[in-house]
PDB file of C-alpha atoms in Angstrom:
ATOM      1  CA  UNK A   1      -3.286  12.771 -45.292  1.00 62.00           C
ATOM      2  CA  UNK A   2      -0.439  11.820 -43.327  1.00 60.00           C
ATOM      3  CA  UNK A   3       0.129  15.111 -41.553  1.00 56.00           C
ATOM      4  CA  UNK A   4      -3.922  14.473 -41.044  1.00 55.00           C
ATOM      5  CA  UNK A   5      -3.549  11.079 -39.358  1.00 50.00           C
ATOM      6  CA  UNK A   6      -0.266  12.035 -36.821  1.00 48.00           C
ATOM      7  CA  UNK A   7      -2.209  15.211 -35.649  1.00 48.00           C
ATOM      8  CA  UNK A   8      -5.260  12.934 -34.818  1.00 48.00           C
ATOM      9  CA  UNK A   9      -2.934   9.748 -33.525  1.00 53.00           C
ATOM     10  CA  UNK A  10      -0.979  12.302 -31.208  1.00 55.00           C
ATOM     11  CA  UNK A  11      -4.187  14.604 -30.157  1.00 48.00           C
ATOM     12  CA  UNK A  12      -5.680  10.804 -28.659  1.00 51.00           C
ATOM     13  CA  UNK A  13      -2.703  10.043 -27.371  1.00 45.00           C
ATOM     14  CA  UNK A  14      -2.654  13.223 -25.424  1.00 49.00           C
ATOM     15  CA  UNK A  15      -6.437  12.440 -24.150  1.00 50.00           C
ATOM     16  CA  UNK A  16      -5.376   9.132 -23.088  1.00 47.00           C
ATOM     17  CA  UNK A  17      -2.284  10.895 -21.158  1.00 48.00           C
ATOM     18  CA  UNK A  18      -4.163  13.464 -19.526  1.00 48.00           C
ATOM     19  CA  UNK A  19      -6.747  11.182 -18.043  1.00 53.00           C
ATOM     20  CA  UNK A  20      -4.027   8.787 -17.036  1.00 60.00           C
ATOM     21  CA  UNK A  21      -2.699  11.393 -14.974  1.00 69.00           C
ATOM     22  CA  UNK A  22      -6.026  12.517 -13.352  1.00 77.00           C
ATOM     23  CA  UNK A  23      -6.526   9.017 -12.151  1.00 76.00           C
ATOM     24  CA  UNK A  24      -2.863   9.478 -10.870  1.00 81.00           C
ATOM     25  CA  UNK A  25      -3.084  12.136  -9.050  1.00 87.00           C
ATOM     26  CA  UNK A  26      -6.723  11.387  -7.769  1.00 88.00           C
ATOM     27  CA  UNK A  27      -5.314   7.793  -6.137  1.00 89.00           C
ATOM     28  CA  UNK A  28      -2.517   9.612  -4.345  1.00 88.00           C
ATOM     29  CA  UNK A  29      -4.840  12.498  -3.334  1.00 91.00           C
ATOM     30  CA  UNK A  30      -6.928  10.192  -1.688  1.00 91.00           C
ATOM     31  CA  UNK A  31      -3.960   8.011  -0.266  1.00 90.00           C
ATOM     32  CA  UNK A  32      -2.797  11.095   1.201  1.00 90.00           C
ATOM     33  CA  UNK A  33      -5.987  12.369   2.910  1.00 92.00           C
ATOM     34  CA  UNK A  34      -5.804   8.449   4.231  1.00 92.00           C
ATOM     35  CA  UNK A  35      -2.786   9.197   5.752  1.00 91.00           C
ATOM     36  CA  UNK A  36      -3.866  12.163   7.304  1.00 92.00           C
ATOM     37  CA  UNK A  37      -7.168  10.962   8.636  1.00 93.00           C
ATOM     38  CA  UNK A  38      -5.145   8.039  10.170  1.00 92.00           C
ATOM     39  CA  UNK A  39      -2.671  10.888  11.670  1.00 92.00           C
ATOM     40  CA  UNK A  40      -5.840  12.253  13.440  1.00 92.00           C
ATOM     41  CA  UNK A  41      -7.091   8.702  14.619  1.00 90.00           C
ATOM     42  CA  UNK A  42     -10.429   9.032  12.114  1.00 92.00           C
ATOM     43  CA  UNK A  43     -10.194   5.645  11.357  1.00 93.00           C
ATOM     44  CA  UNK A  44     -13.612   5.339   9.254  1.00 93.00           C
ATOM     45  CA  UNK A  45     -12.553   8.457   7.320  1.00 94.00           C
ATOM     46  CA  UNK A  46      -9.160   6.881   6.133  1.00 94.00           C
ATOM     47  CA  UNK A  47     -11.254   3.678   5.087  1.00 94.00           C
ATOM     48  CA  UNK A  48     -13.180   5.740   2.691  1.00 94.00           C
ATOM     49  CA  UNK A  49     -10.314   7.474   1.332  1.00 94.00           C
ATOM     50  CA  UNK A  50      -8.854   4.230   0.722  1.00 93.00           C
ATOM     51  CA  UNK A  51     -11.869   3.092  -0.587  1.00 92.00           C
ATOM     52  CA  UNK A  52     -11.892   5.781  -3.025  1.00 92.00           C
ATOM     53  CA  UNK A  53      -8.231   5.656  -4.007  1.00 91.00           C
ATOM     54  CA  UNK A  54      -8.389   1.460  -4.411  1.00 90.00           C
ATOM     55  CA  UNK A  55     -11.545   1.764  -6.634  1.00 90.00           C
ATOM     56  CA  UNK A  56      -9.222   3.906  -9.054  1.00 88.00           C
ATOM     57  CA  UNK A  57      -6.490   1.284  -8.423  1.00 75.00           C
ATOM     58  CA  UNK A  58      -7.593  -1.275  -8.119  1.00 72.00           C
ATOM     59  CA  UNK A  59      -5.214  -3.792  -9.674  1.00 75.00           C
ATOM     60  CA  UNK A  60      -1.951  -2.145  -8.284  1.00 78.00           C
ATOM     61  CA  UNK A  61      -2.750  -0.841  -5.577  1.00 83.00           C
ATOM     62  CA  UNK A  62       0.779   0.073  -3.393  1.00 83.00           C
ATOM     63  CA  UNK A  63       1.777  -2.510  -0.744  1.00 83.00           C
ATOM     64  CA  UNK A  64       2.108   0.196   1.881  1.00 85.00           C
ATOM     65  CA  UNK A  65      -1.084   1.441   0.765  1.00 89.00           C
ATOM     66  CA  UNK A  66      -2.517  -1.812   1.486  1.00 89.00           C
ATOM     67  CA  UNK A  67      -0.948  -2.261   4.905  1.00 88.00           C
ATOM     68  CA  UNK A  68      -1.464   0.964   6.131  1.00 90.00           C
ATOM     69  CA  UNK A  69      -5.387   0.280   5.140  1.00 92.00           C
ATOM     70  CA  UNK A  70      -5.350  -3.087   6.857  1.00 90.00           C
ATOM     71  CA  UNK A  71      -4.381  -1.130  10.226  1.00 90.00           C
ATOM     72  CA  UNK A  72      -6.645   1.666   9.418  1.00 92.00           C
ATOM     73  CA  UNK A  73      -9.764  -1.508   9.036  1.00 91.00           C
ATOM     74  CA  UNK A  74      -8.311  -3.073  12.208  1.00 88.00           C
ATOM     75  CA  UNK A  75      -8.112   0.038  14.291  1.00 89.00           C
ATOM     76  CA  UNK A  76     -12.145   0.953  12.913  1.00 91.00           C
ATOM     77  CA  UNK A  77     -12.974  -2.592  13.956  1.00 88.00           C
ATOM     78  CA  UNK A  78     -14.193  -3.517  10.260  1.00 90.00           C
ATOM     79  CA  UNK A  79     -12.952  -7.158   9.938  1.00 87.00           C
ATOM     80  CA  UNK A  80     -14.088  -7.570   6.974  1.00 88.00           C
ATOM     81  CA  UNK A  81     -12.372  -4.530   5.326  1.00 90.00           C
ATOM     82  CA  UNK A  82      -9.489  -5.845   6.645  1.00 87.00           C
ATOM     83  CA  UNK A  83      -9.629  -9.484   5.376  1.00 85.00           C
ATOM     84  CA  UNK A  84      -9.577  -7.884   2.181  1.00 88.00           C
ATOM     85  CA  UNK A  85      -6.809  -6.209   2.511  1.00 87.00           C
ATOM     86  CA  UNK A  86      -5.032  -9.141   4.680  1.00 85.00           C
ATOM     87  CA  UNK A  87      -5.980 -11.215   1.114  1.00 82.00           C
ATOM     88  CA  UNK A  88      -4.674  -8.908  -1.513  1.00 84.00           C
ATOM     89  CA  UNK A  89      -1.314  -8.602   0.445  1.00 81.00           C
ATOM     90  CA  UNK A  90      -1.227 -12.352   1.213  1.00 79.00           C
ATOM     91  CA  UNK A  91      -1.878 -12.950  -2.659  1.00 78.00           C
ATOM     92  CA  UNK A  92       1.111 -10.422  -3.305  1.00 75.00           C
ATOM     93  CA  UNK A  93       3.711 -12.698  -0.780  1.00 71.00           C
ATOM     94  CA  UNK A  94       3.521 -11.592   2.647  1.00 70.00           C
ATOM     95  CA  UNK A  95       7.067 -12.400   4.133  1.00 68.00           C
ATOM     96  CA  UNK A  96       8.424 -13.488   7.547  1.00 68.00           C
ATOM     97  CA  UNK A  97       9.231  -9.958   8.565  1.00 72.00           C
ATOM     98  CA  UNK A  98       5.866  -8.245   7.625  1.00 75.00           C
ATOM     99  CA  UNK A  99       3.562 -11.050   9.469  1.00 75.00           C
ATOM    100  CA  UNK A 100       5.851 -10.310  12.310  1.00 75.00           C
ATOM    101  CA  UNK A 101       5.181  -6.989  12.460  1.00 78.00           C
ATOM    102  CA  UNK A 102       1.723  -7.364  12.070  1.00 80.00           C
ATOM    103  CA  UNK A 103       1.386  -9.664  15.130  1.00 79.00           C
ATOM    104  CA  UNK A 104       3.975  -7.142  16.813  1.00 81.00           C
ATOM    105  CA  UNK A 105       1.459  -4.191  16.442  1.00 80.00           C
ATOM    106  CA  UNK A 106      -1.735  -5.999  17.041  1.00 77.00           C
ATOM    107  CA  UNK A 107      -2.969  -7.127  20.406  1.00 78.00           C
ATOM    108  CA  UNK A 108      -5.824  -8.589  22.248  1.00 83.00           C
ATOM    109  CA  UNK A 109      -9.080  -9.136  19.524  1.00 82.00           C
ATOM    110  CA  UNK A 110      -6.599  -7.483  16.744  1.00 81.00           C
ATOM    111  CA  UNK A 111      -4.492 -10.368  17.246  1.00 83.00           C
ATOM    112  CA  UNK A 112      -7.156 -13.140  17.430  1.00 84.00           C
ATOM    113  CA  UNK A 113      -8.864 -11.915  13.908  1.00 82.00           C
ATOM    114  CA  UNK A 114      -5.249 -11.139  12.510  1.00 81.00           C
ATOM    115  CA  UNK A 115      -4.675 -15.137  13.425  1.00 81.00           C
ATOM    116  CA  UNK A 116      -8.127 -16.340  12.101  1.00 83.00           C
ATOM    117  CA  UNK A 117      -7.302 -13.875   9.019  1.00 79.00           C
ATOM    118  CA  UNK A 118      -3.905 -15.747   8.055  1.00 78.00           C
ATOM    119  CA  UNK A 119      -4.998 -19.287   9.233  1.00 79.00           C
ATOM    120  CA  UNK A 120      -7.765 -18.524   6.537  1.00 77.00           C
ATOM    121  CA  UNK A 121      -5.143 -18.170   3.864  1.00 69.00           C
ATOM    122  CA  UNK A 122      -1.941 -20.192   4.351  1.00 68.00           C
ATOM    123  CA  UNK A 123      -0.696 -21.264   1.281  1.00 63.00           C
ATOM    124  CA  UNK A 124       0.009 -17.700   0.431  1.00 61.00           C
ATOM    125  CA  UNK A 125       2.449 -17.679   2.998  1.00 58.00           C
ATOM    126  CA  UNK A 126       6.518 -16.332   1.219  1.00 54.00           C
ATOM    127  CA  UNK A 127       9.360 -17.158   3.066  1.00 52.00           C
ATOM    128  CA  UNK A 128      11.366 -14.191   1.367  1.00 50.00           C
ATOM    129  CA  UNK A 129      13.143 -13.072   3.942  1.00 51.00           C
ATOM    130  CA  UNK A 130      16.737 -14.878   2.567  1.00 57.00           C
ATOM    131  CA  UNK A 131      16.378 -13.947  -0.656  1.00 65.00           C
ATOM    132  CA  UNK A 132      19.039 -11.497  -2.290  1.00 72.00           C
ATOM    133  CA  UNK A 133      16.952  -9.235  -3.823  1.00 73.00           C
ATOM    134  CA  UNK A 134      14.487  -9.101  -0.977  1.00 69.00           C
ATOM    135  CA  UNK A 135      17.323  -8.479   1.948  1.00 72.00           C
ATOM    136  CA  UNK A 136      18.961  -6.087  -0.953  1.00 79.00           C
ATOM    137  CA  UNK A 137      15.896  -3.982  -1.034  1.00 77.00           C
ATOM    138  CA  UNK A 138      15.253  -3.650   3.026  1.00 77.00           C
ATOM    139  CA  UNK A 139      19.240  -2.547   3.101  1.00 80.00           C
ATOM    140  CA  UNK A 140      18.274   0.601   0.547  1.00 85.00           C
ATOM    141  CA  UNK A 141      14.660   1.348   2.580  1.00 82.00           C
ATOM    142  CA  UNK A 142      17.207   1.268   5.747  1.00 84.00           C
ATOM    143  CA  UNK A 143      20.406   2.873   4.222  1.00 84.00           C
ATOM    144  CA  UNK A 144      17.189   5.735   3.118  1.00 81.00           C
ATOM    145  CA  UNK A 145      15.676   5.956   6.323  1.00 80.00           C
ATOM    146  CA  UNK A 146      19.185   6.994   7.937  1.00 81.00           C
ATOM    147  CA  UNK A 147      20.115   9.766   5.613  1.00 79.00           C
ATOM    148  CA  UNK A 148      16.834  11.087   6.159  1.00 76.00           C
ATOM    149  CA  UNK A 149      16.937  10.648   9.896  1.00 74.00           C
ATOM    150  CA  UNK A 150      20.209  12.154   9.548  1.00 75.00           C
ATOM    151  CA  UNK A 151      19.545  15.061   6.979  1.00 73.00           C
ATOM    152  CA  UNK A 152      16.183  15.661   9.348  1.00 71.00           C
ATOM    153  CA  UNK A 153      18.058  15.710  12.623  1.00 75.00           C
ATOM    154  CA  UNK A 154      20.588  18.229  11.082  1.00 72.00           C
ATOM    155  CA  UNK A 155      18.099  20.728   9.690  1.00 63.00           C
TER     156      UNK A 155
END
């Protein structure tokens, strides 16, 4: 009875696994063709990919994932897509250095809708930009982004 009950526990464990892992790899696979439709300036392509990869994720969603889709929304013009995703990363803590890039890359009616967006939403404002673990964290994505600038440069 015992040897009964661990083969069932562990055969719907390994369901559970297995569909875990399609959802997985169906979120990046759709992330990815994102990426790539945003490479080839389809703008309303990438916003169905992401789309598509958000409604499989749709609680934890990547912040780059959201960002990139906020730019993708911008660049298509859909202002409303990109409120959305302007909100979810604004609920997450948007710091100092992120908003600035945002107005940095945005210009003209970008700007003035990426202004109306965060006027709409400004007590989720972060100031995280002197905290340890936060300046910790961009010193790693930099100290990364050399050695593979360097290792790339080399090869």
């Amino acid at each position: 009875m015992k040897l009964y009950l661990c083969l069932v526990l562990s055969l719907w464990c390994g369901s559970a696994m297995a569909q875990t892992m399609d959802a997985v790899l169906s979120y990046y696979k759709n992330v990815n063709e994102a990426e790539l439709a945003i490479c080839d300036s389809n703008f309303a392509k990438a916003n169905s990919y992401y789309a598509a990869a958000f409604a499989i994720n749709s609680k934890k969603a990547f912040y780059k994932d959201l960002e990139n889709a906020f730019f993708s929304a911008m660049d298509s013009r859909e202002y409303g897509l990109a409120e959305k995703y302007m909100s979810q990363l604004m609920r997450r803590g948007l710091d100092s250095e992120s908003v600035s890039h945002i107005k940095r890359v945005c210009r003209g009616e970008q700007l003035a809708q990426v202004n109306a967006l965060m006027a709409k939403y400004p007590n989720y404002m972060a100031i995280l930009k002197n905290e340890p673990l936060v300046k910790e964290l961009r010193h790693m994505v930099e100290w990364d982004q050399g050695v593979r600038f360097y290792y790339s440069a080399v090869m």
